[in-house]
Amino acid sequence: MGAAGSKLEKALGDQFPEGERYFGLENFGNTCYCNSVLQALYFCVPFREQLIDYYSNNKTLADAEENLLTCLADLFMQISSQKKKTGVIAPKRFVQRLKRQNEIFRSYMHQDAHEFLNYLLNELVDILEKESRAAKSDGETSSPSEKGANGPMSNHANGTQKEPLVTWVHKNFQGILTNETRCLRCETVTARDETFLDLSLDIEQNSSITSCLKNFSSTETLNAEDKFFCDNNVPFNVCSLQEAQKRMKIKKPPHILVIHLKRFKYIEQLGRYKKLSYRVVFPLELKLSNTVEDADAEYSLFAVVVHVGSGPNHGHYVSLVKSHNHWLFFDDENVEMIDESAVQTFFGSAQEYSSNTDHGYILFYERITAAGTS
């Protein structure tokens, strides 16, 4: 990327952010799905900082056992510590580890970037939880230890800690949904909480993220074979299948909101998946209004993983990233500056058949911290 790199440096000139690095990632045949997500995560600054911090504080652990977490931390360290400001890095160790660990990513077929992101975040959480448990059992045999992967650990008397561990991955990406079901006979509301690391939204033609989120939280009636078993026996002895209304609300919005647009849909008549090229507007600033608390959570867009291509089984992934108020376009080895107005060219196509096949697929928003919120 020599010429392209110097071109990027020229374009930014004296506005090149102090200490920042813009590196393309080499593609190993079909690894654009991986490269595009890694760039989005690298420019998720709180995640990057905590990952590098974790790595620096766990040097011995990194030498002892290689896993996806150590490989990712190693890659991010490699990028951030480069002497040059721009260039290309081969994420070889990370990709080899990924393929060794999960056969889905071993083939040279087109892979799904969302599936990869999901797998990676869950894998990082598993590794951190295992390490924390190991540190805890070591701490119990010696002295209470504070070296957990996620900051100070709470040691309860009699080992009664039942709280699920909250890792720094959770602190960035995890939100809580509440699933409310209201029995239409006795009006009792049953609420069940569930955590999420990203939200997958159904999409419609000529819609927006706001309308997709409204649909996600809209009330659905459960009747016929979908009736709800209400076990309430006061004031009526219901304890039977009843018609009910169900809706999903965001109880606790995450710090980093990842939205996956469901662009690949199984079409019964065709017997296969089809890509929906629908135009879905995603704003640079987003207000989440369907939360349990009345206060709107405000977010700012900082990365978009884009699927390029007309079908689900072939194509390419690139990413758009906002860094220090500049928008950059990452396409494997190539990195270039783009104008903020170019982001809207990735909303999708208003007509079904269009020559534009570059569509926003995964959106990364960071919460704008207002006074009084954490």
Coordinates of C-alpha atoms in Angstrom, one line a residue:
M1 CA 0.0 0.0 0.0
G2 CA 3.1 2.3 -0.4
A3 CA 1.6 4.7 -2.8
A4 CA -1.9 4.5 -1.3
G5 CA -0.4 5.0 2.2
S6 CA 1.5 8.1 1.2
K7 CA -1.6 9.3 -0.6
L8 CA -3.6 9.0 2.6
E9 CA -0.9 10.7 4.6
K10 CA -0.9 13.5 2.1
A11 CA -4.7 13.8 2.2
L12 CA -4.7 14.1 6.0
G13 CA -1.5 16.3 6.0
D14 CA -1.0 18.0 9.4
Q15 CA -4.4 16.8 10.4
F16 CA -3.1 13.2 10.8
P17 CA -4.1 12.3 14.3
E18 CA -1.3 12.1 16.8
G19 CA -0.4 8.4 17.6
E20 CA -3.1 7.0 15.3
R21 CA -2.3 4.2 12.7
Y22 CA -4.3 3.4 9.6
F23 CA -3.3 0.0 8.3
G24 CA -4.9 -2.2 5.6
L25 CA -5.2 -5.9 6.3
E26 CA -4.0 -8.6 3.9
N27 CA -6.6 -10.9 2.5
F28 CA -5.9 -14.6 2.6
G29 CA -8.2 -15.7 -0.2
N30 CA -11.6 -15.0 1.3
T31 CA -10.9 -13.3 4.6
C32 CA -12.6 -9.9 3.7
Y33 CA -15.4 -10.8 6.2
C34 CA -12.8 -11.0 8.9
N35 CA -10.8 -7.9 7.9
S36 CA -13.9 -5.6 7.7
V37 CA -15.0 -6.6 11.2
L38 CA -11.5 -6.3 12.7
Q39 CA -11.2 -2.8 11.3
A40 CA -14.6 -1.8 12.9
L41 CA -13.4 -3.3 16.2
Y42 CA -10.0 -1.6 16.1
F43 CA -11.7 1.8 15.7
C44 CA -14.0 1.0 18.6
V45 CA -11.6 2.9 20.8
P46 CA -12.8 1.8 24.3
F47 CA -12.7 -1.9 23.2
R48 CA -9.2 -1.4 21.6
E49 CA -7.8 0.3 24.7
Q50 CA -9.2 -2.3 27.1
L51 CA -7.9 -5.2 24.9
I52 CA -4.4 -3.7 24.7
D53 CA -4.5 -2.9 28.4
Y54 CA -5.5 -6.5 29.1
Y55 CA -2.7 -7.8 26.9
S56 CA -0.1 -5.6 28.6
N57 CA -1.2 -6.7 32.1
N58 CA -1.3 -10.4 31.1
K59 CA 2.0 -10.9 29.3
T60 CA 2.8 -14.2 30.9
L61 CA -0.7 -15.5 30.1
A62 CA -0.2 -14.5 26.4
D63 CA 3.0 -16.5 26.3
A64 CA 1.5 -19.5 28.1
E65 CA -1.5 -20.2 25.9
E66 CA -2.5 -18.9 22.5
N67 CA -6.2 -18.3 21.9
L68 CA -8.3 -15.9 19.9
L69 CA -8.1 -13.3 22.5
T70 CA -4.3 -13.3 22.7
C71 CA -4.1 -13.4 18.8
L72 CA -6.5 -10.4 18.5
A73 CA -4.7 -8.4 21.2
D74 CA -1.4 -9.2 19.5
L75 CA -2.7 -7.9 16.2
F76 CA -4.1 -4.7 17.7
M77 CA -0.7 -4.2 19.5
Q78 CA 1.1 -4.8 16.3
I79 CA -1.0 -2.1 14.5
S80 CA -0.9 0.5 17.2
S81 CA 2.9 0.2 17.7
Q82 CA 3.9 0.5 14.1
K83 CA 6.6 3.2 13.4
K84 CA 4.9 4.1 10.1
K85 CA 1.5 5.8 10.2
T86 CA 0.1 3.8 7.3
G87 CA 0.8 0.5 5.6
V88 CA -0.4 -3.1 5.4
I89 CA -0.4 -5.9 8.1
A90 CA -1.0 -9.6 7.5
P91 CA -3.3 -10.8 10.3
K92 CA -1.9 -14.3 9.7
R93 CA -1.7 -15.6 13.2
F94 CA -5.3 -14.5 14.0
V95 CA -6.8 -16.0 10.9
Q96 CA -4.9 -19.3 11.4
R97 CA -6.2 -19.5 15.0
L98 CA -9.7 -18.7 13.8
K99 CA -9.7 -21.5 11.2
R100 CA -8.0 -24.0 13.6
Q101 CA -10.7 -23.3 16.2
N102 CA -13.9 -23.2 14.0
E103 CA -14.3 -25.3 10.9
I104 CA -17.0 -23.0 9.6
F105 CA -14.3 -20.5 8.7
R106 CA -12.0 -23.1 7.2
S107 CA -13.5 -23.3 3.7
Y108 CA -12.8 -20.9 0.9
M109 CA -16.5 -20.2 0.5
H110 CA -18.0 -16.7 1.1
Q111 CA -18.4 -16.3 4.9
D112 CA -20.9 -14.1 6.8
A113 CA -19.3 -11.1 8.6
H114 CA -22.1 -11.0 11.2
E115 CA -21.7 -14.7 12.0
F116 CA -17.9 -14.0 12.5
L117 CA -18.5 -11.0 14.8
N118 CA -21.0 -13.0 16.9
Y119 CA -18.6 -15.9 17.2
L120 CA -15.6 -13.7 18.1
L121 CA -17.4 -11.7 20.8
N122 CA -18.8 -14.8 22.4
E123 CA -15.4 -16.5 22.2
L124 CA -13.7 -13.6 23.9
V125 CA -16.3 -13.6 26.7
D126 CA -15.8 -17.4 27.2
I127 CA -12.0 -17.0 27.4
L128 CA -12.3 -14.1 30.0
E129 CA -14.8 -16.0 32.1
K130 CA -12.6 -19.1 32.2
E131 CA -9.5 -17.0 33.2
S132 CA -11.5 -15.3 35.9
R133 CA -12.7 -18.6 37.3
A134 CA -9.1 -20.0 37.2
A135 CA -7.8 -16.8 39.0
K136 CA -10.6 -17.2 41.6
S137 CA -9.7 -20.8 42.4
D138 CA -6.0 -19.8 42.6
G139 CA -7.0 -17.0 44.8
E140 CA -9.0 -19.3 47.1
T141 CA -6.0 -21.6 47.5
S142 CA -3.6 -18.7 48.3
S143 CA -4.8 -15.2 49.1
P144 CA -7.9 -13.4 47.6
S145 CA -6.7 -12.2 44.2
E146 CA -7.6 -9.1 42.3
K147 CA -6.0 -10.1 39.1
G148 CA -9.3 -11.0 37.3
A149 CA -9.5 -10.2 33.6
N150 CA -12.2 -7.7 34.3
G151 CA -10.9 -5.5 37.1
P152 CA -11.5 -6.0 40.8
M153 CA -13.4 -9.2 41.5
S154 CA -16.0 -9.5 44.3
N155 CA -15.2 -12.3 46.7
H156 CA -18.2 -13.2 48.7
A157 CA -18.0 -15.2 52.0
N158 CA -18.8 -18.9 51.6
G159 CA -18.2 -18.6 47.8
T160 CA -21.8 -17.5 47.3
Q161 CA -21.0 -15.3 44.2
K162 CA -24.0 -16.0 41.9
E163 CA -23.8 -12.8 39.9
P164 CA -22.8 -13.5 36.3
L165 CA -19.4 -12.2 35.5
V166 CA -19.3 -8.9 33.7
T167 CA -16.2 -8.8 31.5
W168 CA -14.9 -5.7 29.7
V169 CA -16.4 -7.1 26.5
H170 CA -19.8 -7.1 28.2
K171 CA -19.2 -3.5 29.5
N172 CA -18.7 -2.4 25.9
F173 CA -21.3 -4.4 23.9
Q174 CA -23.9 -5.9 26.3
G175 CA -27.4 -4.5 26.6
I176 CA -30.5 -5.9 28.3
L177 CA -33.8 -6.6 26.6
T178 CA -37.0 -7.1 28.5
N179 CA -39.6 -9.4 26.9
E180 CA -43.0 -8.4 28.3
T181 CA -46.1 -10.7 27.9
R182 CA -49.5 -9.4 29.0
C183 CA -52.2 -12.0 29.5
L184 CA -55.4 -10.7 27.9
R185 CA -57.6 -12.5 30.4
C186 CA -56.1 -11.4 33.7
E187 CA -54.0 -8.5 32.5
T188 CA -50.9 -9.8 34.4
V189 CA -47.6 -8.8 32.8
T190 CA -44.8 -11.3 32.8
A191 CA -41.4 -9.8 32.1
R192 CA -38.3 -11.8 31.2
D193 CA -34.9 -10.1 30.8
E194 CA -32.3 -11.3 28.3
T195 CA -28.9 -10.0 27.4
F196 CA -27.6 -9.1 23.9
L197 CA -24.3 -8.2 22.3
D198 CA -26.0 -7.0 19.1
L199 CA -29.5 -6.5 17.7
S200 CA -30.6 -8.2 14.5
L201 CA -33.3 -6.2 12.8
D202 CA -35.8 -7.2 10.1
I203 CA -35.7 -4.6 7.3
E204 CA -38.2 -3.2 4.8
Q205 CA -37.8 -1.3 1.5
N206 CA -37.3 2.5 1.9
S207 CA -37.2 2.4 5.7
S208 CA -34.8 3.7 8.4
I209 CA -33.1 2.3 11.5
T210 CA -35.6 4.2 13.6
S211 CA -38.6 2.5 12.0
C212 CA -36.8 -0.9 12.1
L213 CA -36.3 -0.4 15.8
K214 CA -40.0 0.5 16.3
N215 CA -41.0 -2.7 14.5
F216 CA -38.6 -4.6 16.7
S217 CA -40.4 -3.3 19.8
S218 CA -44.0 -3.4 18.4
T219 CA -46.7 -5.3 20.1
E220 CA -47.5 -8.8 18.8
T221 CA -50.7 -10.7 19.6
L222 CA -50.2 -14.4 20.6
N223 CA -53.3 -16.4 19.6
A224 CA -54.3 -19.7 17.9
E225 CA -51.4 -22.1 18.3
D226 CA -49.1 -19.3 19.6
K227 CA -51.1 -18.8 22.8
F228 CA -49.3 -18.0 26.0
F229 CA -49.5 -20.3 29.2
C230 CA -50.5 -17.9 32.0
D231 CA -49.9 -19.5 35.4
N232 CA -51.5 -16.7 37.4
N233 CA -54.2 -17.9 39.8
V234 CA -55.1 -14.6 41.4
P235 CA -57.8 -13.2 41.0
F236 CA -58.8 -15.8 38.3
N237 CA -57.5 -19.3 38.4
V238 CA -56.1 -18.9 34.9
C239 CA -53.4 -21.5 34.6
S240 CA -54.1 -22.2 31.0
L241 CA -53.2 -21.2 27.5
Q242 CA -54.5 -17.7 26.8
E243 CA -54.4 -15.0 24.2
A244 CA -51.7 -12.5 25.1
Q245 CA -49.8 -9.5 23.9
K246 CA -46.0 -9.6 23.7
R247 CA -43.4 -6.9 23.1
M248 CA -39.6 -6.5 23.3
K249 CA -38.1 -3.4 24.9
I250 CA -34.6 -2.3 25.5
K251 CA -34.2 -2.2 29.2
K252 CA -30.5 -1.3 29.3
P253 CA -28.9 0.2 26.2
P254 CA -25.3 -0.9 25.7
H255 CA -22.3 1.5 25.4
I256 CA -21.5 0.2 21.9
L257 CA -24.7 -0.6 20.0
V258 CA -24.2 -3.1 17.2
I259 CA -27.1 -3.3 14.7
H260 CA -27.2 -6.2 12.2
L261 CA -29.5 -5.6 9.3
K262 CA -31.1 -8.9 8.2
R263 CA -30.2 -8.5 4.5
F264 CA -30.2 -12.3 3.8
K265 CA -33.6 -13.8 3.8
Y266 CA -34.7 -17.4 3.1
I267 CA -37.3 -17.4 0.3
E268 CA -39.5 -20.5 0.5
Q269 CA -40.5 -20.5 -3.2
L270 CA -36.9 -20.3 -4.3
G271 CA -35.6 -22.7 -1.7
R272 CA -32.6 -20.5 -1.0
Y273 CA -31.4 -17.3 0.6
K274 CA -31.8 -14.0 -1.3
K275 CA -30.0 -10.7 -0.6
L276 CA -32.4 -7.8 0.2
S277 CA -30.9 -4.7 -1.3
Y278 CA -33.5 -2.5 0.4
R279 CA -32.7 1.1 1.1
V280 CA -32.4 1.5 4.9
V281 CA -31.3 4.9 6.1
F282 CA -28.9 4.8 9.0
P283 CA -28.3 8.2 10.6
L284 CA -24.9 9.5 11.8
E285 CA -26.6 10.3 15.1
L286 CA -29.2 7.9 16.5
K287 CA -31.7 8.3 19.3
L288 CA -33.0 5.1 20.9
S289 CA -36.5 5.9 22.1
N290 CA -37.9 2.5 22.7
T291 CA -36.1 2.0 26.0
V292 CA -37.7 1.1 29.3
E293 CA -36.3 4.3 30.9
D294 CA -38.0 7.3 29.2
A295 CA -34.8 9.1 28.6
D296 CA -33.5 8.8 25.1
A297 CA -30.1 7.1 24.7
E298 CA -28.1 9.0 22.0
Y299 CA -25.6 7.3 19.8
S300 CA -23.0 8.3 17.2
L301 CA -22.1 6.1 14.2
F302 CA -18.4 5.2 14.0
A303 CA -18.2 2.1 11.8
V304 CA -20.2 0.3 9.0
V305 CA -19.4 -3.2 7.6
V306 CA -20.7 -3.2 4.0
H307 CA -21.6 -6.2 2.0
V308 CA -20.8 -5.7 -1.7
G309 CA -22.5 -8.1 -4.2
S310 CA -26.0 -9.1 -5.4
G311 CA -26.3 -12.5 -3.6
P312 CA -25.7 -14.1 -0.2
N313 CA -23.1 -16.8 -1.4
H314 CA -20.6 -14.5 -3.1
G315 CA -19.4 -10.9 -2.8
H316 CA -17.1 -8.9 -0.8
Y317 CA -16.9 -7.0 2.5
V318 CA -15.5 -3.6 3.1
S319 CA -15.8 -1.2 6.1
L320 CA -16.3 2.5 6.7
V321 CA -14.8 3.9 9.8
K322 CA -14.9 7.3 11.6
S323 CA -11.7 8.2 13.3
H324 CA -10.9 11.6 14.8
N325 CA -13.8 13.2 12.8
H326 CA -12.5 11.8 9.5
W327 CA -14.2 9.0 7.6
L328 CA -12.0 6.3 6.1
F329 CA -12.8 3.4 3.7
F330 CA -11.0 0.1 4.4
D331 CA -11.0 -2.5 1.6
D332 CA -8.5 -5.2 2.7
E333 CA -5.0 -3.8 1.9
N334 CA -6.4 -0.4 0.7
V335 CA -7.3 2.5 3.0
E336 CA -8.5 5.9 1.7
M337 CA -10.2 8.9 3.0
I338 CA -13.9 9.5 2.1
D339 CA -16.2 12.4 2.5
E340 CA -18.9 12.0 5.3
S341 CA -21.6 12.5 2.6
A342 CA -20.4 9.3 0.9
V343 CA -21.7 7.3 3.8
Q344 CA -25.3 7.7 2.5
T345 CA -24.3 5.8 -0.7
F346 CA -24.3 2.6 1.4
F347 CA -28.0 2.9 2.6
G348 CA -29.1 0.4 -0.2
S349 CA -31.2 0.6 -3.3
A350 CA -34.6 2.1 -3.7
Q351 CA -35.4 -0.1 -6.7
E352 CA -35.0 -3.9 -6.6
Y353 CA -32.6 -4.1 -9.5
S354 CA -29.8 -1.6 -9.2
S355 CA -26.2 -1.5 -10.3
N356 CA -25.3 -0.4 -6.7
T357 CA -24.7 -3.5 -4.7
D358 CA -22.8 -1.9 -1.7
H359 CA -25.1 -2.1 1.2
G360 CA -24.7 -1.3 5.0
Y361 CA -24.9 -4.6 6.8
I362 CA -23.5 -4.2 10.4
L363 CA -23.6 -0.7 12.1
F364 CA -21.5 0.3 15.1
Y365 CA -22.8 3.1 17.2
E366 CA -21.1 4.5 20.4
R367 CA -23.2 6.0 23.1
I368 CA -22.8 9.7 23.6
T369 CA -22.2 10.1 27.3
A370 CA -24.4 12.8 28.7
A371 CA -24.0 14.3 32.2
G372 CA -25.3 11.9 34.8
T373 CA -25.0 8.8 32.6
S374 CA -22.2 6.2 32.7

